[in-house]
CSV table of C-alpha atoms in Angstrom, one decimal:
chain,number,residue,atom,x,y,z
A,1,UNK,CA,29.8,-2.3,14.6
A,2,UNK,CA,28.2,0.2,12.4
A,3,UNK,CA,24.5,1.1,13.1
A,4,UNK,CA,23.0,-0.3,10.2
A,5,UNK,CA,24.1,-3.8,11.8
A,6,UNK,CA,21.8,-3.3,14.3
A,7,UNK,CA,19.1,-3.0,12.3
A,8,UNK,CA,16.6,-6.1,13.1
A,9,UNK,CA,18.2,-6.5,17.0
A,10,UNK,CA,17.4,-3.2,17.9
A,11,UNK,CA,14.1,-3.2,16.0
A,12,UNK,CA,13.1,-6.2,18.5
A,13,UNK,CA,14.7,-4.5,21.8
A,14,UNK,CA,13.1,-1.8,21.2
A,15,UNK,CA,9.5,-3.4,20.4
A,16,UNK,CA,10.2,-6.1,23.5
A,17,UNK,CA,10.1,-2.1,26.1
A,18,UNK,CA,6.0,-1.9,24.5
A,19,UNK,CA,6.1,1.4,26.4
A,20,UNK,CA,4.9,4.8,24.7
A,21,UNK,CA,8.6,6.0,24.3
A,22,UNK,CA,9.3,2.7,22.9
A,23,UNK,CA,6.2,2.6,20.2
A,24,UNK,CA,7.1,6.5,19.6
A,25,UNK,CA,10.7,5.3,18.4
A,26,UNK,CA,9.3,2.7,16.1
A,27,UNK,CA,6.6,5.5,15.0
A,28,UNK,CA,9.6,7.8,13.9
A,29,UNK,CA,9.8,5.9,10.8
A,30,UNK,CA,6.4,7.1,9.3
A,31,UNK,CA,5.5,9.9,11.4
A,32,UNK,CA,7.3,13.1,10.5
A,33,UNK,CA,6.2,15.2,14.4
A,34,UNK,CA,8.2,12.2,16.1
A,35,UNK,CA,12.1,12.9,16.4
A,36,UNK,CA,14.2,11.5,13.9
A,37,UNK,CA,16.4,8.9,14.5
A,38,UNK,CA,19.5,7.6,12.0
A,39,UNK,CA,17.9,6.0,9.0
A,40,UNK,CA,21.0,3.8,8.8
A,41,UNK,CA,19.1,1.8,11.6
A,42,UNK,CA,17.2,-0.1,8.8
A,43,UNK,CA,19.2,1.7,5.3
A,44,UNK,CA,19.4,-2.3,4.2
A,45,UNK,CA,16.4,-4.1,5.9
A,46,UNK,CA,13.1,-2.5,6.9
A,47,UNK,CA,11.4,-6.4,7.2
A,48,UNK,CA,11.0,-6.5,10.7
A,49,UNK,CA,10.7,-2.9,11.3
A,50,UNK,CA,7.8,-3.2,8.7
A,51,UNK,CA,6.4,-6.3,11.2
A,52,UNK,CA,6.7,-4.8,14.3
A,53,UNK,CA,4.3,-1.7,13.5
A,54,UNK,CA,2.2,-3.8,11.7
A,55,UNK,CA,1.7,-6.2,14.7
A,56,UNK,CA,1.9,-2.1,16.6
A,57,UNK,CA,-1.1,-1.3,14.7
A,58,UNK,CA,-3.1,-4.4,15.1
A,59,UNK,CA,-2.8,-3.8,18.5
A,60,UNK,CA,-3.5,-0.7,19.2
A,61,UNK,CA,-6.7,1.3,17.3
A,62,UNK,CA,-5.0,4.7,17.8
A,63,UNK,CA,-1.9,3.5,16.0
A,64,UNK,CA,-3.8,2.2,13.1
A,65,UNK,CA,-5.5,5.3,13.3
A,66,UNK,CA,-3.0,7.5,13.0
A,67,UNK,CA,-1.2,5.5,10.2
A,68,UNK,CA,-4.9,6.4,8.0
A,69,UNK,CA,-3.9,10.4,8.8
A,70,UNK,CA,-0.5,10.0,7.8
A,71,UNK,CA,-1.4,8.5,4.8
A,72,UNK,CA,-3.4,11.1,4.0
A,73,UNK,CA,-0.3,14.0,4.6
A,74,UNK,CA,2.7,15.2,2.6
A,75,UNK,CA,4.8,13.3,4.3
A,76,UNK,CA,8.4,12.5,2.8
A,77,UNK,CA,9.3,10.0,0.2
A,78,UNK,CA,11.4,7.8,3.1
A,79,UNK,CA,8.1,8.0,5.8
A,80,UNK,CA,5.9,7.3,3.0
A,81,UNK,CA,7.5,3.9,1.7
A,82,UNK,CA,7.7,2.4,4.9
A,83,UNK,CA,4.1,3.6,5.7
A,84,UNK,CA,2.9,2.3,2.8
A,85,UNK,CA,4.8,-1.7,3.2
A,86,UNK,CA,3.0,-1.0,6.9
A,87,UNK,CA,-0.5,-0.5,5.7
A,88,UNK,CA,-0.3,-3.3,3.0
A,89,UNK,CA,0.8,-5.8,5.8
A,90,UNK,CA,-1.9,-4.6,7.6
A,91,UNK,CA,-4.0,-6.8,4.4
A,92,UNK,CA,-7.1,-5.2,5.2
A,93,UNK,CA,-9.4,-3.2,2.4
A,94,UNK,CA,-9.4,0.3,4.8
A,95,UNK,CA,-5.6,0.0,4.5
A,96,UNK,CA,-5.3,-1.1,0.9
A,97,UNK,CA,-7.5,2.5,0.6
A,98,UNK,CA,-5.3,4.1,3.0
A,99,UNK,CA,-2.2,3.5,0.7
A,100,UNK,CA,-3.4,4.8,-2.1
A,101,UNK,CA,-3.3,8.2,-1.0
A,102,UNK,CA,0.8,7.0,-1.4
A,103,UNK,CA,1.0,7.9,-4.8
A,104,UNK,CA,2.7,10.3,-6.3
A,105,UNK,CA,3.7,11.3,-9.9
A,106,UNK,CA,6.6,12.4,-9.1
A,107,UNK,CA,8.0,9.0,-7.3
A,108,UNK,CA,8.3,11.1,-3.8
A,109,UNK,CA,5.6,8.5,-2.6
A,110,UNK,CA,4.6,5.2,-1.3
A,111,UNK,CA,4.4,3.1,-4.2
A,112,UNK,CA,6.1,-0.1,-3.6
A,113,UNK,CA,6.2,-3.8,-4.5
A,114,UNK,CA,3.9,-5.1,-1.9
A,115,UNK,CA,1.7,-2.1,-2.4
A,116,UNK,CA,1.2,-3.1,-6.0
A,117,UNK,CA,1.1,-7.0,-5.1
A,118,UNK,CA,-1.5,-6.5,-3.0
A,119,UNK,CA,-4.4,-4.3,-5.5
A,120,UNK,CA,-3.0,-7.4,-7.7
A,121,UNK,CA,-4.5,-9.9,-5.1
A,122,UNK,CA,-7.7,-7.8,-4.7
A,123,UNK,CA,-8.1,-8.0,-8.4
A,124,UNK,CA,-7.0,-11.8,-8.9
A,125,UNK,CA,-7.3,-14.3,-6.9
A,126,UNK,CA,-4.4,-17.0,-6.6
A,127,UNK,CA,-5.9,-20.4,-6.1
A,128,UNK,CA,-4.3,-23.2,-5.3
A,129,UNK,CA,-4.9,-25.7,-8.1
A,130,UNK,CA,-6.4,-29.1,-6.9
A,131,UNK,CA,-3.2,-31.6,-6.1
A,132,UNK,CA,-0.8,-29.4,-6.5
A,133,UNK,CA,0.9,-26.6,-4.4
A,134,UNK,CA,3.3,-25.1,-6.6
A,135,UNK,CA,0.2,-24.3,-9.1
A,136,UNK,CA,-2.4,-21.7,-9.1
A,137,UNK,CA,-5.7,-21.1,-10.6
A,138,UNK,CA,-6.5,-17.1,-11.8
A,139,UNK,CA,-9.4,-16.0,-10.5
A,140,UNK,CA,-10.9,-12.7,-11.2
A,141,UNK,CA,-12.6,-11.4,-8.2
A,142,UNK,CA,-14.7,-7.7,-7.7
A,143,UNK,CA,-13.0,-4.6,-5.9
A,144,UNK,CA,-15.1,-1.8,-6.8
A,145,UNK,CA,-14.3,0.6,-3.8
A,146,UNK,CA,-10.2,0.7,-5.0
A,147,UNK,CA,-11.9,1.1,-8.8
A,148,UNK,CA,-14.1,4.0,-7.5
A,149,UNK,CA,-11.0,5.3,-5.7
A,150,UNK,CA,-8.3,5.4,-8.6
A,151,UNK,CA,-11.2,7.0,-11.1
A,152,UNK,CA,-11.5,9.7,-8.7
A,153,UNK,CA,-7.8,10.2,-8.7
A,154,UNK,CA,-7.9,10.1,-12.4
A,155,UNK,CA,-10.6,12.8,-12.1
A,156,UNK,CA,-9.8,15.5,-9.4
A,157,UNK,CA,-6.0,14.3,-7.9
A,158,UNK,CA,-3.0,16.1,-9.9
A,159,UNK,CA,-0.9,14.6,-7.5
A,160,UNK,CA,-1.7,11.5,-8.2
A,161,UNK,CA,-3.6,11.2,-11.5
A,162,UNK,CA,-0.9,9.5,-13.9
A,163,UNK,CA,-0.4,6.7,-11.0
A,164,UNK,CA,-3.9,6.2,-10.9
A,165,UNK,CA,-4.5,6.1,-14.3
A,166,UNK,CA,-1.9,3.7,-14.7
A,167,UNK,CA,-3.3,1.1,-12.1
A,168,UNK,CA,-6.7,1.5,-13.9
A,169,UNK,CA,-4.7,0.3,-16.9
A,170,UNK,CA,-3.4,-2.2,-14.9
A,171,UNK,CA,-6.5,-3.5,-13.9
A,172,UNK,CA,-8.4,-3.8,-17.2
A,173,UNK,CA,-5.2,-5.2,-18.3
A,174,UNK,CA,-5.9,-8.1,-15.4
A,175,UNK,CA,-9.1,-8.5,-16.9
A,176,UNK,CA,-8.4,-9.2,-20.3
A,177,UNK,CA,-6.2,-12.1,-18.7
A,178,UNK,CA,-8.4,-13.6,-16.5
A,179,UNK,CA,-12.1,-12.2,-17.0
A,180,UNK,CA,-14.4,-10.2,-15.6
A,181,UNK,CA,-16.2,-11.3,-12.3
A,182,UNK,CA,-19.8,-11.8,-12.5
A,183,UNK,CA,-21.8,-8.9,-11.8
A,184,UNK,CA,-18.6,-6.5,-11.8
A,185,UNK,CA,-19.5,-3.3,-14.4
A,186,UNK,CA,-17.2,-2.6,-17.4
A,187,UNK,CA,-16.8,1.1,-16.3
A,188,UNK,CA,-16.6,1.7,-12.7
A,189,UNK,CA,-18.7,4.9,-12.8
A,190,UNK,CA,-22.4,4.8,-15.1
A,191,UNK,CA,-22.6,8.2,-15.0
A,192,UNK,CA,-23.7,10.0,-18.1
A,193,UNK,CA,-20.7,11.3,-20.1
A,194,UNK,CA,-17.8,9.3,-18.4
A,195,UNK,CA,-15.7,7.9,-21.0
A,196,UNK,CA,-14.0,4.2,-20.0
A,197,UNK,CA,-11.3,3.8,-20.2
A,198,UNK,CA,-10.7,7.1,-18.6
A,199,UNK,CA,-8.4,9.6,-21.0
A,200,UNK,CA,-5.3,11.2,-19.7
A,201,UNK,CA,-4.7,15.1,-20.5
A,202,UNK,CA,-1.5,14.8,-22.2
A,203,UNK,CA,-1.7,11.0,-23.0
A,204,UNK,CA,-1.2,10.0,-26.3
């Protein structure tokens, strides 16, 4: 059998131990200081690896902890994308923050689908229409903190600047779809002298 078989049954083994060595292995994955082990082990499925140090995290303050430093370190492109599914299963604000500091220009980062799903979700709401549960009512609602957070990027981040920039796009582009929520600001900063939308060196 070839390792990457194993993938999801050694995932759950080694969750079932819930000893430090145990939690270390699963760590491995996003935390560079840990030994290595064969990424083959999940090369076609990271789902319930992804799972299992979510429910890891949930569990234990220090491991959510530590997943908010790693986030915040040059760690590789592989660490980085599982980190990044990890912290937006996590659905919480701190770790919709926490994966920002992903991004990278270069695509050596965290970006992923669920990352971007999920600042879609804090931007619009997905009601369930009345009667029916296939259909779904567009609802703008207010997250200022990620707004604050991206401009900043924009602002003082070359690392992450044009991914930024392009999520603020994203954003007002959301808005033009769906409106604006009450009480939510045009430009996320009132300072004199900001320009909204923000202007990219280099952009044309």
């Amino acid at each position: 059998m070839r390792v990457q078989h194993l993938g999801d049954d050694w995932v759950d083994a080694v969750e079932r131990f819930d000893a430090k060595e145990a939690r270390d292995l699963l760590m491995s994955f996003i935390d560079p200081t840990l030994p290595p082990l064969s990424r083959e082990l999940i090369r076609h499925h990271d789902g319930r690896l992804v799972r299992r140090l979510v429910e890891l995290a949930q569990r234990d303050a220090s491991v959510q902890r530590r997943m908010f430093d790693l986030a915040k370190e040059n760690i590789s492109g592989s660490h980085a994308t599982v980190l990044g599914k990890v912290l937006t299963g996590l659905g919480t604000a701190d770790a919709l923050l926490a994966s920002l500091e992903l991004l990278r220009d270069d695509g050596t980062g965290g970006g992923s689908y669920e990352m971007h799903k999920n600042i879609e979700e804090a931007f619009v709401e997905h009601r369930p229409y009345r009667g029916s549960s296939n259909t779904f009512t567009m609802v703008p609602r207010s997250s200022n903190a990620i707004r604050r957070r991206l401009v900043e990027m924009v602002e003082n981040d070359p690392l992450r600047r044009k991914s930024a920039f392009a999520l603020l796009n994203q954003i007002e582009h959301w808005r033009m779809l769906h409106g604006r929520p009450d009480g939510e600001p045009r430009s996320p900063k009132m300072e004199a002298g900001f320009l909204w939308p923000p202007e990219l060196e280099g952009s044309e």
